[in-house]
Short mmCIF file of C-alpha atoms in Angstrom, two decimals:
data_model
loop_
_atom_site.label_atom_id
_atom_site.label_comp_id
_atom_site.label_asym_id
_atom_site.label_seq_id
_atom_site.Cartn_x
_atom_site.Cartn_y
_atom_site.Cartn_z
CA GLN A 1 -37.77 -76.14 -16.88
CA VAL A 2 -39.89 -79.20 -16.15
CA GLN A 3 -43.42 -78.50 -14.95
CA LEU A 4 -45.23 -80.85 -12.57
CA VAL A 5 -49.00 -81.13 -12.28
CA GLU A 6 -50.45 -83.20 -9.45
CA SER A 7 -54.08 -84.33 -9.40
CA GLY A 8 -56.47 -86.85 -7.90
CA GLY A 9 -56.65 -85.74 -4.30
CA GLY A 10 -59.85 -85.41 -2.33
CA LEU A 11 -61.75 -86.27 0.81
CA VAL A 12 -61.84 -89.93 1.84
CA GLN A 13 -62.92 -91.78 4.96
CA PRO A 14 -60.40 -93.60 7.17
CA GLY A 15 -59.67 -97.00 5.69
CA GLY A 16 -60.48 -95.80 2.19
CA SER A 17 -58.35 -95.57 -0.94
CA LEU A 18 -57.25 -92.86 -3.30
CA ARG A 19 -54.90 -92.62 -6.27
CA VAL A 20 -53.02 -89.43 -7.04
CA SER A 21 -51.18 -88.68 -10.26
CA CYS A 22 -48.32 -86.44 -11.31
CA ALA A 23 -47.75 -85.47 -14.93
CA ALA A 24 -44.41 -83.98 -15.93
CA SER A 25 -43.52 -82.06 -19.04
CA GLY A 26 -40.35 -83.22 -20.75
CA SER A 27 -38.96 -86.64 -21.59
CA ILE A 28 -36.15 -86.40 -19.03
CA PHE A 29 -38.73 -87.61 -16.52
CA SER A 30 -38.27 -91.19 -17.69
CA ILE A 31 -34.58 -91.37 -16.71
CA THR A 32 -34.80 -89.97 -13.21
CA THR A 33 -35.76 -91.23 -9.77
CA VAL A 34 -39.09 -89.66 -8.89
CA GLY A 35 -40.76 -89.44 -5.52
CA TRP A 36 -43.98 -88.47 -3.80
CA TYR A 37 -43.64 -85.99 -0.97
CA ARG A 38 -46.27 -84.70 1.42
CA GLN A 39 -46.64 -81.76 3.74
CA ALA A 40 -49.16 -81.52 6.54
CA PRO A 41 -50.00 -78.20 8.24
CA GLY A 42 -47.23 -77.16 10.61
CA LYS A 43 -44.93 -79.96 9.51
CA GLN A 44 -41.97 -80.24 7.17
CA ARG A 45 -42.35 -81.76 3.75
CA GLU A 46 -41.41 -85.43 3.81
CA LEU A 47 -40.61 -88.02 1.18
CA VAL A 48 -43.00 -90.97 1.40
CA ALA A 49 -42.18 -93.03 -1.69
CA ARG A 50 -39.72 -93.09 -4.56
CA ILE A 51 -39.27 -95.07 -7.75
CA THR A 52 -36.16 -95.35 -9.92
CA TYR A 53 -36.21 -95.25 -13.71
CA GLY A 54 -35.82 -99.03 -13.54
CA GLY A 55 -38.83 -99.48 -11.29
CA THR A 56 -37.20 -100.08 -7.90
CA THR A 57 -39.38 -98.67 -5.11
CA ILE A 58 -38.62 -97.45 -1.60
CA TYR A 59 -41.19 -96.40 1.00
CA ALA A 60 -41.18 -94.53 4.26
CA GLU A 61 -42.02 -96.77 7.22
CA SER A 62 -45.21 -94.83 7.86
CA VAL A 63 -46.73 -95.86 4.51
CA LYS A 64 -45.04 -99.19 3.80
CA GLY A 65 -47.58 -101.87 2.94
CA ARG A 66 -50.33 -99.31 2.31
CA PHE A 67 -49.02 -97.10 -0.50
CA THR A 68 -47.78 -98.17 -3.93
CA ILE A 69 -45.82 -95.91 -6.28
CA SER A 70 -45.71 -96.63 -10.00
CA ARG A 71 -44.78 -94.84 -13.17
CA ASP A 72 -45.66 -94.75 -16.86
CA ASN A 73 -42.60 -93.41 -18.62
CA ALA A 74 -44.39 -93.19 -21.97
CA LYS A 75 -46.86 -90.78 -20.39
CA ASN A 76 -44.30 -89.01 -18.16
CA THR A 77 -46.61 -89.75 -15.25
CA VAL A 78 -46.09 -91.16 -11.77
CA TYR A 79 -48.86 -92.48 -9.54
CA LEU A 80 -49.37 -93.11 -5.86
CA GLN A 81 -52.02 -95.62 -4.89
CA MET A 82 -52.97 -95.09 -1.26
CA ASN A 83 -54.92 -97.76 0.61
CA SER A 84 -55.98 -98.12 4.24
CA LEU A 85 -55.75 -94.38 4.62
CA LYS A 86 -55.42 -92.85 8.08
CA ALA A 87 -56.12 -89.38 9.39
CA GLU A 88 -52.38 -88.79 9.69
CA ASP A 89 -52.04 -89.25 5.92
CA SER A 90 -53.89 -85.97 5.42
CA ALA A 91 -51.54 -83.55 3.65
CA VAL A 92 -50.79 -81.85 0.38
CA TYR A 93 -49.05 -84.36 -1.86
CA TYR A 94 -46.35 -83.34 -4.33
CA CYS A 95 -44.05 -85.13 -6.75
CA ASN A 96 -40.49 -84.24 -7.61
CA THR A 97 -37.17 -85.91 -8.33
CA VAL A 98 -35.08 -87.55 -5.63
CA PRO A 99 -33.01 -85.56 -4.81
CA ILE A 100 -35.04 -82.50 -5.65
CA GLN A 101 -34.11 -80.90 -8.96
CA TRP A 102 -37.26 -79.22 -10.21
CA GLY A 103 -39.61 -76.53 -8.99
CA TRP A 104 -42.68 -77.65 -7.06
CA GLY A 105 -46.11 -78.04 -8.58
CA GLN A 106 -49.28 -76.91 -6.87
CA GLY A 107 -49.74 -80.25 -5.12
CA THR A 108 -52.99 -82.10 -4.51
CA GLN A 109 -54.82 -82.07 -1.18
CA VAL A 110 -55.64 -85.38 0.46
CA THR A 111 -57.95 -85.25 3.47
CA VAL A 112 -58.76 -88.38 5.46
CA SER A 113 -61.69 -87.77 7.73
CA SER A 114 -65.00 -89.26 8.73
#
């Protein structure tokens, strides 16, 4: 069973930037499409960005142009660089495959507030 560990969240002001990371155990990570999901209080978990093993990226309209997903297959790690953050980006951020194959990690809280 692959384990996922997200990190890097925190409190940031509107317009600020933050980078979150997700480390996965197991080399199978490098041959799968991986995505960043988020869940805000009272809302369903949504997929905001994904990256294929070849590096092709797809973004939700709500984050396009502001977020950048990347991966380091040698480190079994995927990143999400978030710029121009808005209050509505506040959520717990998780990584997983697309479609979902693994259990969820603990996530990392991102709070955008002044």
